[in-house]
PDB file of N, CA and C in Angstrom:
ATOM      1  N   MET A 837     114.849 187.672 111.374  1.00 72.00           N
ATOM      2  CA  MET A 837     114.785 186.289 111.813  1.00 72.00           C
ATOM      3  C   MET A 837     114.348 186.256 113.272  1.00 72.00           C
ATOM      4  N   THR A 838     113.512 185.298 113.578  1.00 73.00           N
ATOM      5  CA  THR A 838     113.090 185.119 114.962  1.00 73.00           C
ATOM      6  C   THR A 838     113.909 183.998 115.588  1.00 73.00           C
ATOM      7  N   THR A 839     113.937 183.969 116.904  1.00 76.00           N
ATOM      8  CA  THR A 839     114.670 182.891 117.574  1.00 76.00           C
ATOM      9  C   THR A 839     114.019 181.537 117.316  1.00 76.00           C
ATOM     10  N   ALA A 840     112.723 181.531 116.963  1.00 78.00           N
ATOM     11  CA  ALA A 840     112.052 180.275 116.633  1.00 78.00           C
ATOM     12  C   ALA A 840     112.600 179.673 115.341  1.00 78.00           C
ATOM     13  N   GLN A 841     113.168 180.514 114.472  1.00 83.00           N
ATOM     14  CA  GLN A 841     113.746 180.036 113.216  1.00 83.00           C
ATOM     15  C   GLN A 841     115.178 179.534 113.389  1.00 83.00           C
ATOM     16  N   LEU A 842     115.772 179.803 114.527  1.00 90.00           N
ATOM     17  CA  LEU A 842     117.182 179.494 114.742  1.00 90.00           C
ATOM     18  C   LEU A 842     117.531 178.017 114.534  1.00 90.00           C
ATOM     19  N   PRO A 843     116.796 177.059 115.084  1.00 93.00           N
ATOM     20  CA  PRO A 843     117.155 175.653 114.847  1.00 93.00           C
ATOM     21  C   PRO A 843     117.144 175.277 113.361  1.00 93.00           C
ATOM     22  N   ASP A 844     116.168 175.794 112.624  1.00 94.00           N
ATOM     23  CA  ASP A 844     116.116 175.517 111.189  1.00 94.00           C
ATOM     24  C   ASP A 844     117.290 176.174 110.463  1.00 94.00           C
ATOM     25  N   LEU A 845     117.655 177.384 110.875  1.00 95.00           N
ATOM     26  CA  LEU A 845     118.799 178.062 110.270  1.00 95.00           C
ATOM     27  C   LEU A 845     120.074 177.268 110.513  1.00 95.00           C
ATOM     28  N   ILE A 846     120.263 176.804 111.729  1.00 96.00           N
ATOM     29  CA  ILE A 846     121.471 176.034 112.044  1.00 96.00           C
ATOM     30  C   ILE A 846     121.519 174.760 111.208  1.00 96.00           C
ATOM     31  N   GLU A 847     120.385 174.110 111.037  1.00 97.00           N
ATOM     32  CA  GLU A 847     120.338 172.914 110.196  1.00 97.00           C
ATOM     33  C   GLU A 847     120.673 173.259 108.746  1.00 97.00           C
ATOM     34  N   PHE A 848     120.173 174.375 108.245  1.00 97.00           N
ATOM     35  CA  PHE A 848     120.496 174.837 106.896  1.00 97.00           C
ATOM     36  C   PHE A 848     121.989 175.100 106.762  1.00 97.00           C
ATOM     37  N   LEU A 849     122.579 175.753 107.754  1.00 97.00           N
ATOM     38  CA  LEU A 849     124.019 176.032 107.707  1.00 97.00           C
ATOM     39  C   LEU A 849     124.822 174.740 107.637  1.00 97.00           C
ATOM     40  N   ARG A 850     124.437 173.767 108.432  1.00 97.00           N
ATOM     41  CA  ARG A 850     125.142 172.474 108.459  1.00 97.00           C
ATOM     42  C   ARG A 850     124.957 171.709 107.150  1.00 97.00           C
ATOM     43  N   ARG A 851     123.706 171.533 106.780  1.00 97.00           N
ATOM     44  CA  ARG A 851     123.359 170.646 105.665  1.00 97.00           C
ATOM     45  C   ARG A 851     123.668 171.264 104.302  1.00 97.00           C
ATOM     46  N   ASP A 852     123.196 172.480 104.066  1.00 97.00           N
ATOM     47  CA  ASP A 852     123.283 173.053 102.730  1.00 97.00           C
ATOM     48  C   ASP A 852     124.569 173.833 102.473  1.00 97.00           C
ATOM     49  N   LEU A 853     125.080 174.498 103.484  1.00 97.00           N
ATOM     50  CA  LEU A 853     126.291 175.295 103.295  1.00 97.00           C
ATOM     51  C   LEU A 853     127.538 174.635 103.862  1.00 97.00           C
ATOM     52  N   ALA A 854     127.370 173.516 104.553  1.00 97.00           N
ATOM     53  CA  ALA A 854     128.491 172.770 105.132  1.00 97.00           C
ATOM     54  C   ALA A 854     129.374 173.652 106.030  1.00 97.00           C
ATOM     55  N   VAL A 855     128.713 174.515 106.803  1.00 97.00           N
ATOM     56  CA  VAL A 855     129.451 175.337 107.772  1.00 97.00           C
ATOM     57  C   VAL A 855     129.853 174.412 108.916  1.00 97.00           C
ATOM     58  N   PRO A 856     131.141 174.410 109.265  1.00 97.00           N
ATOM     59  CA  PRO A 856     131.599 173.515 110.338  1.00 97.00           C
ATOM     60  C   PRO A 856     130.924 173.808 111.679  1.00 97.00           C
ATOM     61  N   GLU A 857     130.750 172.772 112.455  1.00 96.00           N
ATOM     62  CA  GLU A 857     130.114 172.890 113.769  1.00 96.00           C
ATOM     63  C   GLU A 857     130.841 173.905 114.649  1.00 96.00           C
ATOM     64  N   GLU A 858     132.160 173.935 114.564  1.00 97.00           N
ATOM     65  CA  GLU A 858     132.947 174.878 115.365  1.00 97.00           C
ATOM     66  C   GLU A 858     132.621 176.321 114.987  1.00 97.00           C
ATOM     67  N   ALA A 859     132.421 176.560 113.699  1.00 97.00           N
ATOM     68  CA  ALA A 859     132.091 177.909 113.233  1.00 97.00           C
ATOM     69  C   ALA A 859     130.703 178.313 113.739  1.00 97.00           C
ATOM     70  N   ILE A 860     129.766 177.390 113.677  1.00 96.00           N
ATOM     71  CA  ILE A 860     128.416 177.676 114.173  1.00 96.00           C
ATOM     72  C   ILE A 860     128.454 177.957 115.669  1.00 96.00           C
ATOM     73  N   SER A 861     129.217 177.160 116.411  1.00 96.00           N
ATOM     74  CA  SER A 861     129.333 177.365 117.860  1.00 96.00           C
ATOM     75  C   SER A 861     129.930 178.729 118.177  1.00 96.00           C
ATOM     76  N   LEU A 862     130.988 179.107 117.464  1.00 96.00           N
ATOM     77  CA  LEU A 862     131.603 180.411 117.676  1.00 96.00           C
ATOM     78  C   LEU A 862     130.608 181.525 117.358  1.00 96.00           C
ATOM     79  N   GLY A 863     129.891 181.391 116.247  1.00 96.00           N
ATOM     80  CA  GLY A 863     128.893 182.385 115.880  1.00 96.00           C
ATOM     81  C   GLY A 863     127.808 182.513 116.931  1.00 96.00           C
ATOM     82  N   MET A 864     127.370 181.381 117.462  1.00 95.00           N
ATOM     83  CA  MET A 864     126.338 181.397 118.504  1.00 95.00           C
ATOM     84  C   MET A 864     126.848 182.084 119.769  1.00 95.00           C
ATOM     85  N   GLN A 865     128.104 181.858 120.119  1.00 95.00           N
ATOM     86  CA  GLN A 865     128.674 182.511 121.304  1.00 95.00           C
ATOM     87  C   GLN A 865     128.715 184.021 121.100  1.00 95.00           C
ATOM     88  N   ARG A 866     129.163 184.442 119.926  1.00 94.00           N
ATOM     89  CA  ARG A 866     129.306 185.872 119.644  1.00 94.00           C
ATOM     90  C   ARG A 866     127.948 186.570 119.501  1.00 94.00           C
ATOM     91  N   ALA A 867     126.925 185.823 119.091  1.00 93.00           N
ATOM     92  CA  ALA A 867     125.597 186.398 118.893  1.00 93.00           C
ATOM     93  C   ALA A 867     124.647 186.009 120.022  1.00 93.00           C
ATOM     94  N   ALA A 868     125.182 185.654 121.182  1.00 90.00           N
ATOM     95  CA  ALA A 868     124.371 185.139 122.286  1.00 90.00           C
ATOM     96  C   ALA A 868     123.258 186.096 122.704  1.00 90.00           C
ATOM     97  N   GLU A 869     123.537 187.375 122.733  1.00 90.00           N
ATOM     98  CA  GLU A 869     122.532 188.336 123.180  1.00 90.00           C
ATOM     99  C   GLU A 869     121.537 188.692 122.085  1.00 90.00           C
ATOM    100  N   ALA A 870     121.892 188.418 120.848  1.00 91.00           N
ATOM    101  CA  ALA A 870     121.005 188.720 119.719  1.00 91.00           C
ATOM    102  C   ALA A 870     121.156 187.617 118.669  1.00 91.00           C
ATOM    103  N   PRO A 871     120.550 186.446 118.916  1.00 89.00           N
ATOM    104  CA  PRO A 871     120.709 185.317 117.992  1.00 89.00           C
ATOM    105  C   PRO A 871     120.298 185.620 116.558  1.00 89.00           C
ATOM    106  N   SER A 872     119.429 186.602 116.375  1.00 89.00           N
ATOM    107  CA  SER A 872     119.014 186.943 115.021  1.00 89.00           C
ATOM    108  C   SER A 872     120.169 187.511 114.190  1.00 89.00           C
ATOM    109  N   LEU A 873     121.238 187.900 114.859  1.00 93.00           N
ATOM    110  CA  LEU A 873     122.410 188.435 114.159  1.00 93.00           C
ATOM    111  C   LEU A 873     123.399 187.347 113.741  1.00 93.00           C
ATOM    112  N   LEU A 874     123.069 186.086 113.977  1.00 95.00           N
ATOM    113  CA  LEU A 874     123.986 184.992 113.660  1.00 95.00           C
ATOM    114  C   LEU A 874     124.531 185.064 112.239  1.00 95.00           C
ATOM    115  N   PRO A 875     123.714 185.262 111.210  1.00 96.00           N
ATOM    116  CA  PRO A 875     124.294 185.321 109.858  1.00 96.00           C
ATOM    117  C   PRO A 875     125.358 186.408 109.712  1.00 96.00           C
ATOM    118  N   MET A 876     125.093 187.580 110.267  1.00 96.00           N
ATOM    119  CA  MET A 876     126.067 188.670 110.166  1.00 96.00           C
ATOM    120  C   MET A 876     127.330 188.374 110.969  1.00 96.00           C
ATOM    121  N   VAL A 877     127.179 187.752 112.120  1.00 96.00           N
ATOM    122  CA  VAL A 877     128.338 187.395 112.941  1.00 96.00           C
ATOM    123  C   VAL A 877     129.207 186.382 112.197  1.00 96.00           C
ATOM    124  N   LEU A 878     128.582 185.393 111.586  1.00 97.00           N
ATOM    125  CA  LEU A 878     129.347 184.402 110.822  1.00 97.00           C
ATOM    126  C   LEU A 878     130.131 185.080 109.708  1.00 97.00           C
ATOM    127  N   TRP A 879     129.506 186.034 109.032  1.00 97.00           N
ATOM    128  CA  TRP A 879     130.179 186.760 107.960  1.00 97.00           C
ATOM    129  C   TRP A 879     131.285 187.663 108.522  1.00 97.00           C
ATOM    130  N   GLN A 880     130.979 188.369 109.599  1.00 96.00           N
ATOM    131  CA  GLN A 880     131.936 189.303 110.199  1.00 96.00           C
ATOM    132  C   GLN A 880     133.225 188.594 110.605  1.00 96.00           C
ATOM    133  N   TYR A 881     133.112 187.384 111.104  1.00 95.00           N
ATOM    134  CA  TYR A 881     134.284 186.629 111.536  1.00 95.00           C
ATOM    135  C   TYR A 881     134.893 185.791 110.411  1.00 95.00           C
ATOM    136  N   GLY A 882     134.391 185.953 109.196  1.00 96.00           N
ATOM    137  CA  GLY A 882     134.952 185.248 108.058  1.00 96.00           C
ATOM    138  C   GLY A 882     134.597 183.770 108.016  1.00 96.00           C
ATOM    139  N   LEU A 883     133.513 183.391 108.698  1.00 96.00           N
ATOM    140  CA  LEU A 883     133.117 181.987 108.754  1.00 96.00           C
ATOM    141  C   LEU A 883     132.201 181.604 107.593  1.00 96.00           C
ATOM    142  N   VAL A 884     131.602 182.601 106.956  1.00 97.00           N
ATOM    143  CA  VAL A 884     130.901 182.425 105.685  1.00 97.00           C
ATOM    144  C   VAL A 884     131.317 183.593 104.796  1.00 97.00           C
ATOM    145  N   ASN A 885     131.291 183.371 103.480  1.00 97.00           N
ATOM    146  CA  ASN A 885     131.638 184.455 102.561  1.00 97.00           C
ATOM    147  C   ASN A 885     130.374 185.209 102.143  1.00 97.00           C
ATOM    148  N   THR A 886     130.531 186.236 101.324  1.00 97.00           N
ATOM    149  CA  THR A 886     129.375 187.062 100.963  1.00 97.00           C
ATOM    150  C   THR A 886     128.348 186.279 100.143  1.00 97.00           C
ATOM    151  N   THR A 887     128.796 185.358  99.320  1.00 97.00           N
ATOM    152  CA  THR A 887     127.860 184.531  98.553  1.00 97.00           C
ATOM    153  C   THR A 887     127.025 183.666  99.486  1.00 97.00           C
ATOM    154  N   GLU A 888     127.680 183.058 100.471  1.00 97.00           N
ATOM    155  CA  GLU A 888     126.961 182.234 101.453  1.00 97.00           C
ATOM    156  C   GLU A 888     126.020 183.086 102.298  1.00 97.00           C
ATOM    157  N   LEU A 889     126.464 184.289 102.659  1.00 98.00           N
ATOM    158  CA  LEU A 889     125.607 185.191 103.425  1.00 98.00           C
ATOM    159  C   LEU A 889     124.343 185.519 102.624  1.00 98.00           C
ATOM    160  N   GLU A 890     124.501 185.768 101.342  1.00 98.00           N
ATOM    161  CA  GLU A 890     123.350 186.031 100.484  1.00 98.00           C
ATOM    162  C   GLU A 890     122.427 184.816 100.421  1.00 98.00           C
ATOM    163  N   GLN A 891     122.998 183.620 100.360  1.00 98.00           N
ATOM    164  CA  GLN A 891     122.188 182.398 100.365  1.00 98.00           C
ATOM    165  C   GLN A 891     121.404 182.275 101.675  1.00 98.00           C
ATOM    166  N   ILE A 892     122.036 182.626 102.778  1.00 96.00           N
ATOM    167  CA  ILE A 892     121.363 182.581 104.083  1.00 96.00           C
ATOM    168  C   ILE A 892     120.187 183.553 104.091  1.00 96.00           C
ATOM    169  N   PHE A 893     120.413 184.778 103.622  1.00 95.00           N
ATOM    170  CA  PHE A 893     119.335 185.765 103.606  1.00 95.00           C
ATOM    171  C   PHE A 893     118.208 185.334 102.668  1.00 95.00           C
ATOM    172  N   ASP A 894     118.559 184.755 101.528  1.00 96.00           N
ATOM    173  CA  ASP A 894     117.530 184.249 100.609  1.00 96.00           C
ATOM    174  C   ASP A 894     116.719 183.150 101.283  1.00 96.00           C
ATOM    175  N   TRP A 895     117.393 182.252 101.979  1.00 95.00           N
ATOM    176  CA  TRP A 895     116.717 181.162 102.676  1.00 95.00           C
ATOM    177  C   TRP A 895     115.779 181.719 103.748  1.00 95.00           C
ATOM    178  N   LEU A 896     116.273 182.681 104.526  1.00 93.00           N
ATOM    179  CA  LEU A 896     115.448 183.283 105.580  1.00 93.00           C
ATOM    180  C   LEU A 896     114.225 183.985 104.989  1.00 93.00           C
ATOM    181  N   GLU A 897     114.409 184.643 103.868  1.00 92.00           N
ATOM    182  CA  GLU A 897     113.309 185.364 103.234  1.00 92.00           C
ATOM    183  C   GLU A 897     112.210 184.415 102.760  1.00 92.00           C
ATOM    184  N   GLN A 898     112.595 183.223 102.355  1.00 91.00           N
ATOM    185  CA  GLN A 898     111.639 182.253 101.837  1.00 91.00           C
ATOM    186  C   GLN A 898     110.919 181.478 102.940  1.00 91.00           C
ATOM    187  N   ARG A 899     111.464 181.491 104.147  1.00 83.00           N
ATOM    188  CA  ARG A 899     110.886 180.729 105.258  1.00 83.00           C
ATOM    189  C   ARG A 899     109.740 181.513 105.893  1.00 83.00           C
ATOM    190  N   PRO A 900     108.636 180.833 106.182  1.00 73.00           N
ATOM    191  CA  PRO A 900     107.574 181.519 106.919  1.00 73.00           C
ATOM    192  C   PRO A 900     108.006 181.756 108.374  1.00 73.00           C
ATOM    193  N   VAL A 901     107.536 182.828 108.936  1.00 66.00           N
ATOM    194  CA  VAL A 901     107.828 183.126 110.339  1.00 66.00           C
ATOM    195  C   VAL A 901     106.888 182.273 111.179  1.00 66.00           C
ATOM    196  N   PRO A 902     107.433 181.461 112.108  1.00 64.00           N
ATOM    197  CA  PRO A 902     106.575 180.618 112.948  1.00 64.00           C
ATOM    198  C   PRO A 902     105.536 181.458 113.688  1.00 64.00           C
ATOM    199  N   GLY A 903     104.322 180.932 113.752  1.00 62.00           N
ATOM    200  CA  GLY A 903     103.262 181.610 114.481  1.00 62.00           C
ATOM    201  C   GLY A 903     102.461 182.588 113.643  1.00 62.00           C
ATOM    202  N   THR A 904     102.804 182.680 112.341  1.00 62.00           N
ATOM    203  CA  THR A 904     102.038 183.555 111.460  1.00 62.00           C
ATOM    204  C   THR A 904     101.389 182.731 110.365  1.00 62.00           C
ATOM    205  N   ALA A 905     100.340 183.247 109.828  1.00 56.00           N
ATOM    206  CA  ALA A 905      99.672 182.555 108.718  1.00 56.00           C
ATOM    207  C   ALA A 905     100.513 182.705 107.467  1.00 56.00           C
ATOM    208  N   ALA A 906     100.707 181.612 106.760  1.00 53.00           N
ATOM    209  CA  ALA A 906     101.545 181.662 105.549  1.00 53.00           C
ATOM    210  C   ALA A 906     100.729 182.046 104.349  1.00 53.00           C
TER     211      ALA A 906
END
């Protein structure tokens, strides 16, 4: 995941997985130096379960990387 995908990922977490804003904020704080690790940080802290983590990875895999030809 690139940092350019981060806003879309956060919107996906809010809208589709109903991850609470507090959980997203905590994940962002813990992954501040490496925002691409946000999904793993959320899982590591128990803020998403393994099924949700898999959904996040599936979503990321389907998204085009900004700045590349699709």
